[in-house]
Amino acid sequence: MQVLVHGGAGSAPDDPEPRQEVLERAAETGSSEVDPVDAVEQAVHVLESSPRFNAGVGSAVQSDGDIRTDAGLMTDDRDVGAACSMPGVEHAVSVARVVMEETPHGFIAGEQAVSLADAFGIETGVDLWSERTREKWADLEAPTGGTKAELEWITERYGASDPGGRDRSGEQSGDASDRDSHDHDTVGAVAFDGDRLAAATSTGGRWLALAGRVGDVPQVGAGFYCSPAAAVSATGAGEDIARVTLSRRVARHVERGLEADTAASLAIEEFAELTGSTAGVIVLDARGTLGSAYNSDAMQTASRTT
């Protein structure tokens, strides 16, 4: 089993070594499985349970003070499942798998997704706050005037220097103290057993997004994609990733005959030209070739083959 994982594309972390250790453990955990779906699910579980990443425990906080998680999962026969806007769900990737395997649907959202998780034995009602997010939230003065007040408040912090509601670098505007150094630390995994491929991505969203915001992660072709040619997981400025269907773009380049690493680099170059934003991708192709690329300050990855 080959497994490649990422811990998000964004600013350089203050503590890369402990984060790298978690990524290595995630890759090792996934590579011990015999099925690619099990491999990406279990690898992502490790990352969702670590407060060092923006997924599961330690996820970003939305404008109303709640944490909601999203995830997507796909196989090379194009079976797909996604779930989003789930308060209290640590292992969002497992809910995505339930959607894929147990329902006739591809995407379920909100409280209904939480109910589905509960019905299939996935733990709900989990405290997803970490010490870091509690401290950051406590330092803020959140508005109490409803959605419009929240929107005005987060717009100053989320980024609004262009008509699309973001600055062209893909970073948040506002003072540095308003920015979360883990803002783009979405997690993901791709796996290949020599025959079958799978991809999964999981996130807690983006720091100080409007309550209910859903980014690229659970959108097939944007935050994740898998075809007979390649499995891809993306991370970064979610709205822009969705606009250009970044993960599908990577897979398409592999389908055209490019090597995994070349396909990843080309897709990121195209993404930057089209959006001016930052992102990263990991890819594993049907030849067992690993690839990754990013145009942010950093993107930590780990791989393991057994």
PDB file of C-alpha atoms in Angstrom:
ATOM      1  CA  MET A   1       0.000   0.000   0.000  1.00  0.00           C
ATOM      2  CA  GLN A   2       1.240   3.457  -0.905  1.00  0.00           C
ATOM      3  CA  VAL A   3      -0.058   6.408   1.089  1.00  0.00           C
ATOM      4  CA  LEU A   4       0.703  10.114   0.776  1.00  0.00           C
ATOM      5  CA  VAL A   5      -0.746  12.648   3.237  1.00  0.00           C
ATOM      6  CA  HIS A   6      -0.663  16.423   3.635  1.00  0.00           C
ATOM      7  CA  GLY A   7      -1.248  18.782   6.533  1.00  0.00           C
ATOM      8  CA  GLY A   8      -2.372  21.836   4.610  1.00  0.00           C
ATOM      9  CA  ALA A   9      -0.856  24.567   2.458  1.00  0.00           C
ATOM     10  CA  GLY A  10      -0.435  27.929   4.136  1.00  0.00           C
ATOM     11  CA  SER A  11       1.969  29.910   6.251  1.00  0.00           C
ATOM     12  CA  ALA A  12       5.041  28.183   7.661  1.00  0.00           C
ATOM     13  CA  PRO A  13       4.175  26.591  11.015  1.00  0.00           C
ATOM     14  CA  ASP A  14       5.967  27.603  14.188  1.00  0.00           C
ATOM     15  CA  ASP A  15       6.308  23.941  15.185  1.00  0.00           C
ATOM     16  CA  PRO A  16       6.976  21.879  12.031  1.00  0.00           C
ATOM     17  CA  GLU A  17       8.654  18.942  13.788  1.00  0.00           C
ATOM     18  CA  PRO A  18       5.705  17.806  15.959  1.00  0.00           C
ATOM     19  CA  ARG A  19       3.362  18.301  13.033  1.00  0.00           C
ATOM     20  CA  GLN A  20       5.636  16.221  10.821  1.00  0.00           C
ATOM     21  CA  GLU A  21       5.614  13.446  13.397  1.00  0.00           C
ATOM     22  CA  VAL A  22       1.810  13.333  13.250  1.00  0.00           C
ATOM     23  CA  LEU A  23       1.896  13.260   9.459  1.00  0.00           C
ATOM     24  CA  GLU A  24       4.391  10.389   9.495  1.00  0.00           C
ATOM     25  CA  ARG A  25       2.171   8.483  11.897  1.00  0.00           C
ATOM     26  CA  ALA A  26      -0.844   9.113   9.670  1.00  0.00           C
ATOM     27  CA  ALA A  27       0.976   7.787   6.600  1.00  0.00           C
ATOM     28  CA  GLU A  28       2.148   4.739   8.516  1.00  0.00           C
ATOM     29  CA  THR A  29      -1.344   4.066   9.860  1.00  0.00           C
ATOM     30  CA  GLY A  30      -2.873   4.270   6.418  1.00  0.00           C
ATOM     31  CA  SER A  31      -0.234   2.098   4.800  1.00  0.00           C
ATOM     32  CA  SER A  32      -0.989  -0.739   7.211  1.00  0.00           C
ATOM     33  CA  GLU A  33      -4.450  -1.159   5.672  1.00  0.00           C
ATOM     34  CA  VAL A  34      -5.165  -3.480   2.737  1.00  0.00           C
ATOM     35  CA  ASP A  35      -7.882  -1.404   1.053  1.00  0.00           C
ATOM     36  CA  PRO A  36      -7.271   2.119  -0.283  1.00  0.00           C
ATOM     37  CA  VAL A  37     -10.515   3.461   1.182  1.00  0.00           C
ATOM     38  CA  ASP A  38      -9.572   2.125   4.600  1.00  0.00           C
ATOM     39  CA  ALA A  39      -6.089   3.564   4.078  1.00  0.00           C
ATOM     40  CA  VAL A  40      -7.198   7.145   3.406  1.00  0.00           C
ATOM     41  CA  GLU A  41      -9.869   7.021   6.101  1.00  0.00           C
ATOM     42  CA  GLN A  42      -7.513   5.793   8.803  1.00  0.00           C
ATOM     43  CA  ALA A  43      -4.730   8.153   7.774  1.00  0.00           C
ATOM     44  CA  VAL A  44      -7.086  11.105   7.918  1.00  0.00           C
ATOM     45  CA  HIS A  45      -8.416   9.915  11.293  1.00  0.00           C
ATOM     46  CA  VAL A  46      -4.964  10.445  12.782  1.00  0.00           C
ATOM     47  CA  LEU A  47      -4.858  13.997  11.458  1.00  0.00           C
ATOM     48  CA  GLU A  48      -8.434  14.810  12.484  1.00  0.00           C
ATOM     49  CA  SER A  49      -7.586  13.769  16.051  1.00  0.00           C
ATOM     50  CA  SER A  50      -4.565  16.076  16.255  1.00  0.00           C
ATOM     51  CA  PRO A  51      -5.127  19.681  17.391  1.00  0.00           C
ATOM     52  CA  ARG A  52      -2.132  20.679  15.266  1.00  0.00           C
ATOM     53  CA  PHE A  53      -4.280  20.692  12.120  1.00  0.00           C
ATOM     54  CA  ASN A  54      -7.440  22.416  10.995  1.00  0.00           C
ATOM     55  CA  ALA A  55      -9.632  19.308  10.837  1.00  0.00           C
ATOM     56  CA  GLY A  56     -11.590  17.511  13.538  1.00  0.00           C
ATOM     57  CA  VAL A  57     -10.182  18.577  16.892  1.00  0.00           C
ATOM     58  CA  GLY A  58      -8.673  22.040  16.576  1.00  0.00           C
ATOM     59  CA  SER A  59     -10.802  23.100  13.618  1.00  0.00           C
ATOM     60  CA  ALA A  60     -11.382  26.735  12.698  1.00  0.00           C
ATOM     61  CA  VAL A  61     -14.200  28.690  14.339  1.00  0.00           C
ATOM     62  CA  GLN A  62     -16.984  30.284  12.309  1.00  0.00           C
ATOM     63  CA  SER A  63     -18.558  33.691  12.894  1.00  0.00           C
ATOM     64  CA  ASP A  64     -21.191  32.461  15.346  1.00  0.00           C
ATOM     65  CA  GLY A  65     -18.600  30.789  17.573  1.00  0.00           C
ATOM     66  CA  ASP A  66     -19.339  27.260  16.380  1.00  0.00           C
ATOM     67  CA  ILE A  67     -17.032  24.714  14.738  1.00  0.00           C
ATOM     68  CA  ARG A  68     -18.301  22.746  11.743  1.00  0.00           C
ATOM     69  CA  THR A  69     -16.397  20.054   9.859  1.00  0.00           C
ATOM     70  CA  ASP A  70     -16.431  18.978   6.193  1.00  0.00           C
ATOM     71  CA  ALA A  71     -14.940  16.070   4.247  1.00  0.00           C
ATOM     72  CA  GLY A  72     -15.009  14.265   0.921  1.00  0.00           C
ATOM     73  CA  LEU A  73     -13.884  10.819  -0.234  1.00  0.00           C
ATOM     74  CA  MET A  74     -13.685   9.231  -3.689  1.00  0.00           C
ATOM     75  CA  THR A  75     -12.470   6.042  -5.363  1.00  0.00           C
ATOM     76  CA  ASP A  76     -11.088   5.362  -8.825  1.00  0.00           C
ATOM     77  CA  ASP A  77     -14.412   3.922  -9.975  1.00  0.00           C
ATOM     78  CA  ARG A  78     -15.846   7.360  -9.142  1.00  0.00           C
ATOM     79  CA  ASP A  79     -17.818   6.338  -6.106  1.00  0.00           C
ATOM     80  CA  VAL A  80     -18.035   9.518  -4.059  1.00  0.00           C
ATOM     81  CA  GLY A  81     -19.268  10.728  -0.694  1.00  0.00           C
ATOM     82  CA  ALA A  82     -19.142  14.096   1.007  1.00  0.00           C
ATOM     83  CA  ALA A  83     -20.526  15.726   4.128  1.00  0.00           C
ATOM     84  CA  CYS A  84     -20.324  19.268   5.430  1.00  0.00           C
ATOM     85  CA  SER A  85     -21.307  21.774   8.108  1.00  0.00           C
ATOM     86  CA  MET A  86     -21.254  19.198  10.893  1.00  0.00           C
ATOM     87  CA  PRO A  87     -20.955  20.539  14.452  1.00  0.00           C
ATOM     88  CA  GLY A  88     -19.440  18.105  16.927  1.00  0.00           C
ATOM     89  CA  VAL A  89     -18.145  15.567  14.375  1.00  0.00           C
ATOM     90  CA  GLU A  90     -14.438  14.824  14.719  1.00  0.00           C
ATOM     91  CA  HIS A  91     -14.137  12.211  11.992  1.00  0.00           C
ATOM     92  CA  ALA A  92     -15.836  13.952   9.101  1.00  0.00           C
ATOM     93  CA  VAL A  93     -14.105  11.619   6.643  1.00  0.00           C
ATOM     94  CA  SER A  94     -16.008   8.670   8.079  1.00  0.00           C
ATOM     95  CA  VAL A  95     -19.310  10.451   7.503  1.00  0.00           C
ATOM     96  CA  ALA A  96     -18.273  11.021   3.895  1.00  0.00           C
ATOM     97  CA  ARG A  97     -17.616   7.299   3.616  1.00  0.00           C
ATOM     98  CA  VAL A  98     -21.067   6.502   5.011  1.00  0.00           C
ATOM     99  CA  VAL A  99     -22.609   8.812   2.421  1.00  0.00           C
ATOM    100  CA  MET A 100     -20.647   7.019  -0.305  1.00  0.00           C
ATOM    101  CA  GLU A 101     -21.322   3.453   0.803  1.00  0.00           C
ATOM    102  CA  GLU A 102     -24.664   3.540   2.597  1.00  0.00           C
ATOM    103  CA  THR A 103     -26.776   6.135   0.806  1.00  0.00           C
ATOM    104  CA  PRO A 104     -27.892   6.740  -2.791  1.00  0.00           C
ATOM    105  CA  HIS A 105     -26.490  10.261  -2.527  1.00  0.00           C
ATOM    106  CA  GLY A 106     -23.164  11.990  -2.975  1.00  0.00           C
ATOM    107  CA  PHE A 107     -23.413  14.863  -0.517  1.00  0.00           C
ATOM    108  CA  ILE A 108     -25.284  15.446   2.764  1.00  0.00           C
ATOM    109  CA  ALA A 109     -25.096  18.602   4.855  1.00  0.00           C
ATOM    110  CA  GLY A 110     -25.658  20.050   8.292  1.00  0.00           C
ATOM    111  CA  GLU A 111     -27.644  18.504  11.108  1.00  0.00           C
ATOM    112  CA  GLN A 112     -28.869  15.757   8.782  1.00  0.00           C
ATOM    113  CA  ALA A 113     -25.283  14.723   8.162  1.00  0.00           C
ATOM    114  CA  VAL A 114     -24.733  14.659  11.926  1.00  0.00           C
ATOM    115  CA  SER A 115     -27.827  12.472  12.338  1.00  0.00           C
ATOM    116  CA  LEU A 116     -26.500  10.141   9.647  1.00  0.00           C
ATOM    117  CA  ALA A 117     -23.197   9.891  11.479  1.00  0.00           C
ATOM    118  CA  ASP A 118     -24.971   9.048  14.708  1.00  0.00           C
ATOM    119  CA  ALA A 119     -27.109   6.411  12.984  1.00  0.00           C
ATOM    120  CA  PHE A 120     -23.987   4.610  11.753  1.00  0.00           C
ATOM    121  CA  GLY A 121     -22.073   4.704  15.019  1.00  0.00           C
ATOM    122  CA  ILE A 122     -19.789   7.654  14.293  1.00  0.00           C
ATOM    123  CA  GLU A 123     -19.270   9.683  17.442  1.00  0.00           C
ATOM    124  CA  THR A 124     -21.079  13.013  17.530  1.00  0.00           C
ATOM    125  CA  GLY A 125     -21.238  15.777  20.115  1.00  0.00           C
ATOM    126  CA  VAL A 126     -17.440  15.887  20.306  1.00  0.00           C
ATOM    127  CA  ASP A 127     -15.712  18.947  21.764  1.00  0.00           C
ATOM    128  CA  LEU A 128     -13.668  20.111  18.773  1.00  0.00           C
ATOM    129  CA  TRP A 129     -12.036  23.085  20.498  1.00  0.00           C
ATOM    130  CA  SER A 130      -8.313  23.016  21.102  1.00  0.00           C
ATOM    131  CA  GLU A 131      -6.377  25.178  23.527  1.00  0.00           C
ATOM    132  CA  ARG A 132      -5.178  27.245  20.575  1.00  0.00           C
ATOM    133  CA  THR A 133      -8.645  27.931  19.173  1.00  0.00           C
ATOM    134  CA  ARG A 134     -10.089  28.708  22.620  1.00  0.00           C
ATOM    135  CA  GLU A 135      -7.372  31.287  23.223  1.00  0.00           C
ATOM    136  CA  LYS A 136      -7.791  32.868  19.794  1.00  0.00           C
ATOM    137  CA  TRP A 137     -11.572  33.066  20.109  1.00  0.00           C
ATOM    138  CA  ALA A 138     -11.362  34.468  23.630  1.00  0.00           C
ATOM    139  CA  ASP A 139      -9.196  37.298  22.338  1.00  0.00           C
ATOM    140  CA  LEU A 140     -11.921  38.400  19.913  1.00  0.00           C
ATOM    141  CA  GLU A 141     -15.035  40.471  20.482  1.00  0.00           C
ATOM    142  CA  ALA A 142     -17.626  38.681  18.360  1.00  0.00           C
ATOM    143  CA  PRO A 143     -20.724  40.687  17.397  1.00  0.00           C
ATOM    144  CA  THR A 144     -24.145  39.734  18.722  1.00  0.00           C
ATOM    145  CA  GLY A 145     -26.332  41.459  16.145  1.00  0.00           C
ATOM    146  CA  GLY A 146     -27.094  38.501  13.888  1.00  0.00           C
ATOM    147  CA  THR A 147     -25.956  37.451  10.436  1.00  0.00           C
ATOM    148  CA  LYS A 148     -25.416  40.906   8.934  1.00  0.00           C
ATOM    149  CA  ALA A 149     -23.340  42.000  11.907  1.00  0.00           C
ATOM    150  CA  GLU A 150     -21.320  38.791  11.715  1.00  0.00           C
ATOM    151  CA  LEU A 151     -20.797  39.287   7.987  1.00  0.00           C
ATOM    152  CA  GLU A 152     -19.485  42.820   8.444  1.00  0.00           C
ATOM    153  CA  TRP A 153     -17.214  41.606  11.239  1.00  0.00           C
ATOM    154  CA  ILE A 154     -15.703  38.632   9.411  1.00  0.00           C
ATOM    155  CA  THR A 155     -15.337  40.449   6.095  1.00  0.00           C
ATOM    156  CA  GLU A 156     -12.640  42.637   7.612  1.00  0.00           C
ATOM    157  CA  ARG A 157     -10.791  39.534   8.772  1.00  0.00           C
ATOM    158  CA  TYR A 158     -11.586  36.943   6.119  1.00  0.00           C
ATOM    159  CA  GLY A 159     -10.408  39.171   3.263  1.00  0.00           C
ATOM    160  CA  ALA A 160     -12.325  41.673   1.158  1.00  0.00           C
ATOM    161  CA  SER A 161      -9.858  43.607  -0.953  1.00  0.00           C
ATOM    162  CA  ASP A 162     -11.394  42.448  -4.222  1.00  0.00           C
ATOM    163  CA  PRO A 163     -15.009  41.988  -5.384  1.00  0.00           C
ATOM    164  CA  GLY A 164     -14.771  38.255  -4.749  1.00  0.00           C
ATOM    165  CA  GLY A 165     -14.382  38.852  -1.023  1.00  0.00           C
ATOM    166  CA  ARG A 166     -10.713  37.937  -0.694  1.00  0.00           C
ATOM    167  CA  ASP A 167      -7.386  39.536  -1.331  1.00  0.00           C
ATOM    168  CA  ARG A 168      -5.596  38.353  -4.419  1.00  0.00           C
ATOM    169  CA  SER A 169      -2.886  36.592  -2.463  1.00  0.00           C
ATOM    170  CA  GLY A 170      -5.467  34.249  -0.995  1.00  0.00           C
ATOM    171  CA  GLU A 171      -4.510  35.412   2.490  1.00  0.00           C
ATOM    172  CA  GLN A 172      -6.723  37.115   5.013  1.00  0.00           C
ATOM    173  CA  SER A 173      -6.685  40.873   5.262  1.00  0.00           C
ATOM    174  CA  GLY A 174      -6.548  42.723   8.542  1.00  0.00           C
ATOM    175  CA  ASP A 175      -3.875  42.814  11.197  1.00  0.00           C
ATOM    176  CA  ALA A 176      -1.527  39.897  11.616  1.00  0.00           C
ATOM    177  CA  SER A 177      -3.077  39.251  15.007  1.00  0.00           C
ATOM    178  CA  ASP A 178      -6.374  38.469  13.273  1.00  0.00           C
ATOM    179  CA  ARG A 179      -4.841  35.743  11.148  1.00  0.00           C
ATOM    180  CA  ASP A 180      -4.708  32.092  12.097  1.00  0.00           C
ATOM    181  CA  SER A 181      -1.355  30.502  11.309  1.00  0.00           C
ATOM    182  CA  HIS A 182      -3.236  27.242  10.831  1.00  0.00           C
ATOM    183  CA  ASP A 183      -5.845  28.858   8.581  1.00  0.00           C
ATOM    184  CA  HIS A 184      -5.277  26.561   5.597  1.00  0.00           C
ATOM    185  CA  ASP A 185      -4.270  23.408   7.479  1.00  0.00           C
ATOM    186  CA  THR A 186      -6.827  21.188   5.809  1.00  0.00           C
ATOM    187  CA  VAL A 187      -5.691  17.552   5.795  1.00  0.00           C
ATOM    188  CA  GLY A 188      -5.842  14.911   3.108  1.00  0.00           C
ATOM    189  CA  ALA A 189      -4.642  11.517   1.964  1.00  0.00           C
ATOM    190  CA  VAL A 190      -4.319   9.523  -1.238  1.00  0.00           C
ATOM    191  CA  ALA A 191      -3.680   5.786  -1.438  1.00  0.00           C
ATOM    192  CA  PHE A 192      -2.879   3.071  -4.017  1.00  0.00           C
ATOM    193  CA  ASP A 193      -2.698  -0.684  -3.493  1.00  0.00           C
ATOM    194  CA  GLY A 194      -1.269  -1.489  -6.922  1.00  0.00           C
ATOM    195  CA  ASP A 195      -4.718  -1.793  -8.414  1.00  0.00           C
ATOM    196  CA  ARG A 196      -7.130   0.683  -6.826  1.00  0.00           C
ATOM    197  CA  LEU A 197      -6.893   4.349  -5.867  1.00  0.00           C
ATOM    198  CA  ALA A 198      -8.693   6.487  -3.272  1.00  0.00           C
ATOM    199  CA  ALA A 199      -8.549  10.111  -2.146  1.00  0.00           C
ATOM    200  CA  ALA A 200      -9.909  11.928   0.907  1.00  0.00           C
ATOM    201  CA  THR A 201      -9.796  15.466   2.282  1.00  0.00           C
ATOM    202  CA  SER A 202     -11.068  16.796   5.628  1.00  0.00           C
ATOM    203  CA  THR A 203     -11.248  20.271   7.149  1.00  0.00           C
ATOM    204  CA  GLY A 204     -12.621  22.538   9.829  1.00  0.00           C
ATOM    205  CA  GLY A 205     -13.065  25.276   7.252  1.00  0.00           C
ATOM    206  CA  ARG A 206     -11.401  28.660   7.357  1.00  0.00           C
ATOM    207  CA  TRP A 207     -10.890  30.811  10.422  1.00  0.00           C
ATOM    208  CA  LEU A 208     -13.687  33.365  10.933  1.00  0.00           C
ATOM    209  CA  ALA A 209     -15.768  32.363   7.937  1.00  0.00           C
ATOM    210  CA  LEU A 210     -19.440  33.265   7.997  1.00  0.00           C
ATOM    211  CA  ALA A 211     -21.430  30.621   9.857  1.00  0.00           C
ATOM    212  CA  GLY A 212     -22.440  27.921   7.394  1.00  0.00           C
ATOM    213  CA  ARG A 213     -19.675  28.673   4.893  1.00  0.00           C
ATOM    214  CA  VAL A 214     -18.573  25.607   2.921  1.00  0.00           C
ATOM    215  CA  GLY A 215     -15.301  25.702   1.016  1.00  0.00           C
ATOM    216  CA  ASP A 216     -13.717  23.442  -1.557  1.00  0.00           C
ATOM    217  CA  VAL A 217     -13.048  20.395   0.613  1.00  0.00           C
ATOM    218  CA  PRO A 218     -16.354  18.504   0.244  1.00  0.00           C
ATOM    219  CA  GLN A 219     -16.831  19.555  -3.379  1.00  0.00           C
ATOM    220  CA  VAL A 220     -15.881  16.754  -5.750  1.00  0.00           C
ATOM    221  CA  GLY A 221     -13.274  17.889  -8.253  1.00  0.00           C
ATOM    222  CA  ALA A 222     -12.260  20.818  -6.062  1.00  0.00           C
ATOM    223  CA  GLY A 223     -10.925  19.642  -2.699  1.00  0.00           C
ATOM    224  CA  PHE A 224     -10.661  15.996  -3.750  1.00  0.00           C
ATOM    225  CA  TYR A 225     -10.903  13.837  -6.842  1.00  0.00           C
ATOM    226  CA  CYS A 226     -10.153  10.300  -7.945  1.00  0.00           C
ATOM    227  CA  SER A 227     -10.244   8.647 -11.355  1.00  0.00           C
ATOM    228  CA  PRO A 228      -8.649   5.498 -12.779  1.00  0.00           C
ATOM    229  CA  ALA A 229      -5.608   7.668 -13.529  1.00  0.00           C
ATOM    230  CA  ALA A 230      -4.977   9.496 -10.259  1.00  0.00           C
ATOM    231  CA  ALA A 231      -6.074  10.291  -6.718  1.00  0.00           C
ATOM    232  CA  VAL A 232      -5.787  13.935  -5.645  1.00  0.00           C
ATOM    233  CA  SER A 233      -6.280  15.975  -2.463  1.00  0.00           C
ATOM    234  CA  ALA A 234      -6.102  19.779  -2.418  1.00  0.00           C
ATOM    235  CA  THR A 235      -5.669  22.435   0.255  1.00  0.00           C
ATOM    236  CA  GLY A 236      -5.516  26.217   0.381  1.00  0.00           C
ATOM    237  CA  ALA A 237      -7.801  29.127  -0.511  1.00  0.00           C
ATOM    238  CA  GLY A 238     -11.058  27.223  -0.763  1.00  0.00           C
ATOM    239  CA  GLU A 239     -13.220  29.545  -2.816  1.00  0.00           C
ATOM    240  CA  ASP A 240     -10.534  29.798  -5.475  1.00  0.00           C
ATOM    241  CA  ILE A 241      -9.820  26.067  -5.462  1.00  0.00           C
ATOM    242  CA  ALA A 242     -13.512  25.461  -6.137  1.00  0.00           C
ATOM    243  CA  ARG A 243     -13.601  28.053  -8.922  1.00  0.00           C
ATOM    244  CA  VAL A 244     -10.998  26.190 -10.954  1.00  0.00           C
ATOM    245  CA  THR A 245     -11.806  22.611  -9.789  1.00  0.00           C
ATOM    246  CA  LEU A 246      -8.172  22.190  -8.821  1.00  0.00           C
ATOM    247  CA  SER A 247      -8.139  18.475  -7.957  1.00  0.00           C
ATOM    248  CA  ARG A 248      -9.882  17.558 -11.198  1.00  0.00           C
ATOM    249  CA  ARG A 249      -7.372  19.720 -13.057  1.00  0.00           C
ATOM    250  CA  VAL A 250      -4.479  17.702 -11.607  1.00  0.00           C
ATOM    251  CA  ALA A 251      -6.100  14.388 -12.539  1.00  0.00           C
ATOM    252  CA  ARG A 252      -6.801  15.641 -16.052  1.00  0.00           C
ATOM    253  CA  HIS A 253      -3.126  16.414 -16.553  1.00  0.00           C
ATOM    254  CA  VAL A 254      -2.238  12.875 -15.447  1.00  0.00           C
ATOM    255  CA  GLU A 255      -4.842  11.508 -17.841  1.00  0.00           C
ATOM    256  CA  ARG A 256      -3.075  13.446 -20.606  1.00  0.00           C
ATOM    257  CA  GLY A 257       0.081  11.493 -19.822  1.00  0.00           C
ATOM    258  CA  LEU A 258       1.982  13.799 -17.473  1.00  0.00           C
ATOM    259  CA  GLU A 259       3.896  12.412 -14.504  1.00  0.00           C
ATOM    260  CA  ALA A 260       2.258  12.986 -11.129  1.00  0.00           C
ATOM    261  CA  ASP A 261       4.739  15.620  -9.981  1.00  0.00           C
ATOM    262  CA  THR A 262       4.594  17.487 -13.281  1.00  0.00           C
ATOM    263  CA  ALA A 263       0.809  17.395 -13.271  1.00  0.00           C
ATOM    264  CA  ALA A 264       0.707  18.823  -9.750  1.00  0.00           C
ATOM    265  CA  SER A 265       3.161  21.611 -10.552  1.00  0.00           C
ATOM    266  CA  LEU A 266       1.355  22.575 -13.761  1.00  0.00           C
ATOM    267  CA  ALA A 267      -2.022  22.674 -12.032  1.00  0.00           C
ATOM    268  CA  ILE A 268      -0.678  24.933  -9.274  1.00  0.00           C
ATOM    269  CA  GLU A 269       0.895  27.244 -11.880  1.00  0.00           C
ATOM    270  CA  GLU A 270      -2.441  27.465 -13.689  1.00  0.00           C
ATOM    271  CA  PHE A 271      -4.262  28.014 -10.408  1.00  0.00           C
ATOM    272  CA  ALA A 272      -1.984  30.894  -9.462  1.00  0.00           C
ATOM    273  CA  GLU A 273      -2.359  32.510 -12.880  1.00  0.00           C
ATOM    274  CA  LEU A 274      -6.146  32.237 -12.787  1.00  0.00           C
ATOM    275  CA  THR A 275      -6.757  33.269  -9.188  1.00  0.00           C
ATOM    276  CA  GLY A 276      -3.666  34.893  -7.697  1.00  0.00           C
ATOM    277  CA  SER A 277      -4.241  32.721  -4.622  1.00  0.00           C
ATOM    278  CA  THR A 278      -2.341  30.021  -2.776  1.00  0.00           C
ATOM    279  CA  ALA A 279      -2.962  26.286  -2.704  1.00  0.00           C
ATOM    280  CA  GLY A 280      -1.291  22.911  -2.625  1.00  0.00           C
ATOM    281  CA  VAL A 281      -2.032  19.444  -3.976  1.00  0.00           C
ATOM    282  CA  ILE A 282      -0.878  15.890  -3.480  1.00  0.00           C
ATOM    283  CA  VAL A 283      -1.365  13.215  -6.142  1.00  0.00           C
ATOM    284  CA  LEU A 284      -0.771   9.485  -6.506  1.00  0.00           C
ATOM    285  CA  ASP A 285      -1.178   8.016  -9.976  1.00  0.00           C
ATOM    286  CA  ALA A 286      -2.035   4.541 -11.231  1.00  0.00           C
ATOM    287  CA  ARG A 287       1.644   3.831 -11.870  1.00  0.00           C
ATOM    288  CA  GLY A 288       2.362   4.327  -8.183  1.00  0.00           C
ATOM    289  CA  THR A 289       4.091   7.664  -8.725  1.00  0.00           C
ATOM    290  CA  LEU A 290       3.795  10.317  -6.016  1.00  0.00           C
ATOM    291  CA  GLY A 291       3.554  14.038  -6.695  1.00  0.00           C
ATOM    292  CA  SER A 292       2.948  17.275  -4.839  1.00  0.00           C
ATOM    293  CA  ALA A 293       3.158  21.015  -5.401  1.00  0.00           C
ATOM    294  CA  TYR A 294       2.229  24.234  -3.624  1.00  0.00           C
ATOM    295  CA  ASN A 295       2.688  27.984  -3.986  1.00  0.00           C
ATOM    296  CA  SER A 296       2.106  28.929  -0.340  1.00  0.00           C
ATOM    297  CA  ASP A 297       4.882  29.360   2.202  1.00  0.00           C
ATOM    298  CA  ALA A 298       4.743  25.718   3.219  1.00  0.00           C
ATOM    299  CA  MET A 299       2.948  22.387   2.845  1.00  0.00           C
ATOM    300  CA  GLN A 300       4.073  19.455   4.948  1.00  0.00           C
ATOM    301  CA  THR A 301       3.604  15.943   3.577  1.00  0.00           C
ATOM    302  CA  ALA A 302       4.542  12.374   4.492  1.00  0.00           C
ATOM    303  CA  SER A 303       4.457   9.112   2.565  1.00  0.00           C
ATOM    304  CA  ARG A 304       4.771   5.445   3.341  1.00  0.00           C
ATOM    305  CA  THR A 305       4.886   2.295   1.205  1.00  0.00           C
ATOM    306  CA  THR A 306       4.422  -1.199   2.611  1.00  0.00           C
TER     307      THR A 306
END
